[in-house]
Short mmCIF file of C-alpha atoms in Angstrom, two decimals:
data_model
loop_
_atom_site.label_atom_id
_atom_site.label_comp_id
_atom_site.label_asym_id
_atom_site.label_seq_id
_atom_site.Cartn_x
_atom_site.Cartn_y
_atom_site.Cartn_z
CA GLY A 143 0.38 -0.54 -0.55
CA ALA A 144 0.82 3.63 -0.09
CA VAL A 145 3.59 5.05 2.32
CA VAL A 146 3.55 8.37 3.86
CA SER A 147 6.30 9.28 5.68
CA GLN A 148 6.81 11.67 8.52
CA HIS A 149 10.18 14.28 9.74
CA PRO A 150 10.84 14.23 12.84
CA SER A 151 8.90 11.66 14.79
CA TRP A 152 9.67 12.98 17.98
CA VAL A 153 11.46 17.09 18.24
CA ILE A 154 11.45 18.80 21.29
CA CYS A 155 12.27 22.65 21.36
CA LYS A 156 12.41 26.09 23.83
CA SER A 157 9.79 28.26 24.05
CA GLY A 158 9.69 30.80 21.46
CA THR A 159 11.92 28.86 18.12
CA SER A 160 10.31 27.34 15.00
CA VAL A 161 9.67 23.92 14.15
CA LYS A 162 10.57 22.17 10.79
CA ILE A 163 7.77 18.80 10.01
CA GLU A 164 7.81 17.24 6.90
CA CYS A 165 4.96 15.23 5.45
CA ARG A 166 5.76 12.29 2.26
CA SER A 167 5.00 10.72 -0.26
CA LEU A 168 6.56 7.54 -0.61
CA ASP A 169 6.34 5.48 -3.92
CA PHE A 170 2.56 8.25 -4.98
CA GLN A 171 1.78 11.54 -6.06
CA ALA A 172 -0.06 13.41 -3.41
CA THR A 173 -2.14 16.53 -5.17
CA THR A 174 -3.89 17.43 -1.70
CA MET A 175 -2.20 16.54 1.98
CA PHE A 176 -3.70 17.15 4.52
CA TRP A 177 -2.48 18.57 8.45
CA TYR A 178 -3.38 17.38 11.13
CA ARG A 179 -3.62 18.25 15.43
CA GLN A 180 -4.23 15.17 17.93
CA PHE A 181 -4.31 15.89 21.38
CA PRO A 182 -3.45 13.21 24.31
CA LYS A 183 -6.84 11.07 24.35
CA LYS A 184 -9.04 13.14 21.81
CA SER A 185 -9.62 12.72 18.40
CA LEU A 186 -7.26 14.11 15.43
CA MET A 187 -8.63 17.64 14.11
CA LEU A 188 -7.59 18.95 10.91
CA MET A 189 -5.37 22.38 11.00
CA ALA A 190 -5.37 22.72 6.79
CA THR A 191 -5.18 21.10 3.42
CA SER A 192 -3.05 21.84 1.05
CA ASN A 193 -2.99 21.68 -2.53
CA GLU A 194 0.74 21.64 -4.59
CA GLY A 195 1.78 24.45 -6.11
CA SER A 196 -1.33 26.81 -4.12
CA LYS A 197 -1.72 28.25 -0.48
CA ALA A 198 -2.87 26.27 2.17
CA THR A 199 -6.53 26.21 3.23
CA TYR A 200 -7.19 27.36 7.39
CA GLU A 201 -9.54 25.58 9.24
CA GLN A 202 -11.35 27.92 11.59
CA GLY A 203 -9.89 28.81 14.60
CA VAL A 204 -6.35 27.56 13.31
CA GLU A 205 -3.25 31.12 12.99
CA LYS A 206 -2.44 30.45 9.18
CA ASP A 207 1.50 32.93 10.30
CA LYS A 208 1.14 30.42 13.59
CA PHE A 209 1.39 27.27 11.31
CA LEU A 210 3.17 27.87 8.10
CA ILE A 211 2.27 25.19 5.24
CA ASN A 212 4.14 24.60 2.40
CA HIS A 213 3.62 21.58 -0.26
CA ALA A 214 6.12 22.19 -3.29
CA SER A 215 5.60 19.22 -4.09
CA LEU A 216 3.07 16.25 -5.28
CA THR A 217 4.85 13.88 -2.48
CA LEU A 218 6.75 16.30 0.01
CA SER A 219 5.01 18.93 2.65
CA THR A 220 5.71 21.34 5.28
CA LEU A 221 3.85 22.25 8.20
CA THR A 222 6.41 24.79 10.31
CA VAL A 223 5.11 25.91 14.24
CA THR A 224 6.47 29.39 14.08
CA SER A 225 7.76 30.78 17.71
CA ALA A 226 6.91 27.08 19.61
CA HIS A 227 4.76 27.78 22.32
CA PRO A 228 4.11 24.75 24.89
CA GLU A 229 0.87 25.47 24.48
CA ASP A 230 1.45 24.45 20.97
CA SER A 231 3.20 20.85 22.55
CA SER A 232 0.84 17.71 20.61
CA PHE A 233 0.48 15.29 18.93
CA TYR A 234 0.55 15.99 14.62
CA ILE A 235 -0.55 14.22 11.42
CA CYS A 236 -0.57 14.26 8.35
CA SER A 237 -2.42 12.08 5.36
CA ALA A 238 -1.85 12.38 1.52
CA GLY A 239 -4.76 12.08 -0.80
CA THR A 240 -4.44 11.37 -4.63
CA ASN A 241 -8.46 12.71 -5.29
CA VAL A 242 -8.92 9.57 -7.98
CA GLY A 243 -11.98 8.91 -6.88
CA GLY A 244 -15.67 9.18 -8.98
CA GLY A 245 -18.58 11.06 -7.63
CA THR A 246 -19.24 11.89 -4.62
CA THR A 247 -16.50 10.06 -2.93
CA PHE A 248 -12.99 10.45 -2.95
CA GLY A 249 -8.97 8.72 -2.83
CA GLU A 250 -8.33 7.35 0.17
CA GLN A 251 -5.62 9.04 2.68
CA PHE A 252 -2.65 7.70 3.36
CA PHE A 253 -1.82 9.02 7.12
CA GLY A 254 2.42 9.05 8.30
CA PRO A 255 3.18 7.84 11.47
CA GLY A 256 2.54 11.46 13.22
CA THR A 257 5.08 14.27 14.67
CA ARG A 258 5.26 14.12 19.24
CA LEU A 259 6.53 18.06 19.38
CA THR A 260 6.64 18.68 23.04
CA VAL A 261 7.75 22.83 23.60
CA LEU A 262 9.56 23.09 26.30
CA GLY B 377 -18.76 22.28 12.32
CA GLN B 378 -20.35 18.88 11.23
CA GLN B 379 -19.40 15.92 13.95
CA LEU B 380 -19.69 12.89 15.17
CA ASN B 381 -21.04 11.16 17.96
CA GLN B 382 -18.90 8.09 18.57
CA SER B 383 -19.99 5.32 20.93
CA PRO B 384 -18.82 3.18 23.27
CA GLN B 385 -15.56 5.43 24.38
CA SER B 386 -14.03 2.69 25.85
CA MET B 387 -14.42 -0.99 26.25
CA PHE B 388 -13.22 -4.30 28.59
CA ILE B 389 -13.24 -6.56 27.01
CA GLN B 390 -11.99 -10.17 26.97
CA GLU B 391 -9.76 -12.28 24.81
CA GLY B 392 -12.61 -13.72 21.95
CA GLU B 393 -15.34 -11.50 23.28
CA ASP B 394 -17.54 -9.36 20.41
CA VAL B 395 -17.53 -5.92 20.17
CA SER B 396 -19.13 -3.74 18.56
CA MET B 397 -18.79 0.05 18.18
CA ASN B 398 -21.22 2.82 16.10
CA CYS B 399 -20.96 6.01 15.13
CA THR B 400 -24.19 8.80 14.41
CA SER B 401 -24.19 12.38 13.21
CA SER B 402 -26.55 15.11 12.08
CA SER B 403 -25.49 15.26 8.48
CA ILE B 404 -25.64 13.29 6.35
CA PHE B 405 -22.12 11.95 4.55
CA ASN B 406 -20.73 10.11 0.97
CA THR B 407 -18.20 8.17 3.26
CA TRP B 408 -17.21 6.82 5.70
CA LEU B 409 -14.62 5.28 6.95
CA TRP B 410 -12.73 3.05 10.83
CA TYR B 411 -9.40 3.76 11.62
CA LYS B 412 -7.89 2.58 14.28
CA GLN B 413 -4.83 3.47 15.60
CA ASP B 414 -1.83 2.99 17.82
CA PRO B 415 -0.05 4.49 20.93
CA GLY B 416 2.52 7.20 18.83
CA GLU B 417 1.31 6.29 15.48
CA GLY B 418 -0.81 7.82 12.84
CA PRO B 419 -4.77 6.21 12.78
CA VAL B 420 -4.29 3.43 9.98
CA LEU B 421 -7.84 2.55 7.73
CA LEU B 422 -9.74 -0.90 8.12
CA ILE B 423 -12.21 -0.51 6.42
CA ALA B 424 -13.39 2.81 4.13
CA LEU B 425 -17.74 2.41 2.70
CA TYR B 426 -18.66 4.16 0.13
CA LYS B 427 -22.81 2.98 -0.51
CA ALA B 428 -25.67 3.18 2.38
CA GLY B 429 -26.97 0.21 3.78
CA GLU B 430 -23.37 -1.23 2.61
CA LEU B 431 -22.43 -4.27 4.77
CA THR B 432 -18.25 -4.87 4.50
CA SER B 433 -16.14 -7.23 5.85
CA ASN B 434 -12.34 -7.34 6.60
CA GLY B 435 -11.18 -10.37 8.72
CA ARG B 436 -12.95 -10.33 12.05
CA LEU B 437 -14.03 -7.04 11.02
CA THR B 438 -17.75 -6.18 10.47
CA ALA B 439 -18.99 -2.53 9.71
CA GLN B 440 -22.29 -1.76 8.09
CA PHE B 441 -22.98 2.04 6.00
CA GLY B 442 -26.18 3.35 7.77
CA ILE B 443 -29.35 3.58 5.23
CA THR B 444 -29.58 7.07 6.60
CA ARG B 445 -25.90 7.93 5.78
CA LYS B 446 -25.63 9.67 9.37
CA ASP B 447 -24.44 6.24 11.06
CA SER B 448 -22.17 3.68 11.16
CA PHE B 449 -21.06 0.60 12.81
CA LEU B 450 -17.87 -1.28 13.46
CA ASN B 451 -17.91 -5.31 15.14
CA ILE B 452 -14.54 -7.21 15.67
CA SER B 453 -15.78 -10.81 16.51
CA ALA B 454 -13.38 -13.50 18.49
CA SER B 455 -11.18 -10.00 19.52
CA ILE B 456 -6.97 -11.00 20.33
CA PRO B 457 -4.87 -8.93 22.15
CA SER B 458 -3.69 -7.30 19.31
CA ASP B 459 -7.05 -5.51 18.90
CA VAL B 460 -5.86 -2.89 21.57
CA GLY B 461 -6.04 0.53 20.62
CA ILE B 462 -8.09 2.98 19.65
CA TYR B 463 -10.51 2.44 16.75
CA PHE B 464 -12.19 6.12 15.29
CA CYS B 465 -14.94 6.93 12.53
CA ALA B 466 -14.14 9.24 10.18
CA GLY B 467 -16.84 10.79 7.81
CA GLN B 468 -16.84 12.16 4.09
CA GLY B 469 -18.78 14.69 3.02
CA GLY B 470 -19.08 16.41 -0.09
CA SER B 471 -15.19 17.35 -0.32
CA GLU B 472 -12.02 15.64 0.48
CA LYS B 473 -12.13 16.47 4.65
CA LEU B 474 -12.45 14.26 6.64
CA VAL B 475 -14.73 13.76 9.70
CA PHE B 476 -13.17 11.77 13.15
CA GLY B 477 -15.05 10.68 16.38
CA LYS B 478 -13.52 11.01 19.57
CA GLY B 479 -12.38 7.75 19.28
CA THR B 480 -13.05 4.33 21.02
CA LYS B 481 -10.45 2.47 23.72
CA LEU B 482 -10.55 -0.87 23.05
CA THR B 483 -8.66 -3.18 26.38
CA VAL B 484 -9.20 -6.51 25.85
CA ASN B 485 -7.93 -8.60 29.07
CA PRO B 486 -6.30 -12.37 27.63
#
């Protein structure tokens, strides 16, 4: 099956620094990539949707200047948490979709293994 | 926004027992999906449902897309210890976006 990787798998940083997380589709081209945030024992919350070569679409309440998303190619999207603070500590998960469904359905989304961010 | 109500929140069962969990929505979805997430990992797709009334199996797992398109259930038969994890339902409406339920944490006692 399709594989999505994330790097790093975990990161610890000081408050005020910026952290970049990479999401790669290893064996397919992803027309769309999604970024989720998951707090402990909670569900996945969609942060933003990004399409290659265009600006990301952010969900309501997500600060686009805080969470910078770049989708430079069909196999790579990055999420940069700028000026991170302890409340940004979370599990960040990306998914990649191929959008090859028909009618009212869409192609499967393949999830990465997640990145654990801890801000001290 | 769209929300999914997933129940139960947690389950503690004995190995060999069957398990059932469900999701309901206030709005219609075109696709229902069931995922399993292990600690520190991303979700893995178990079953995808694309048509109202559809009943689909994947090994010991069976899921159905409710005919009202507002609900779905997942059954696991003859549970084994490796079934432990958090199970999420997700719905997909008129866009690629997935809306996730809050998860069902399954514990299987050997």
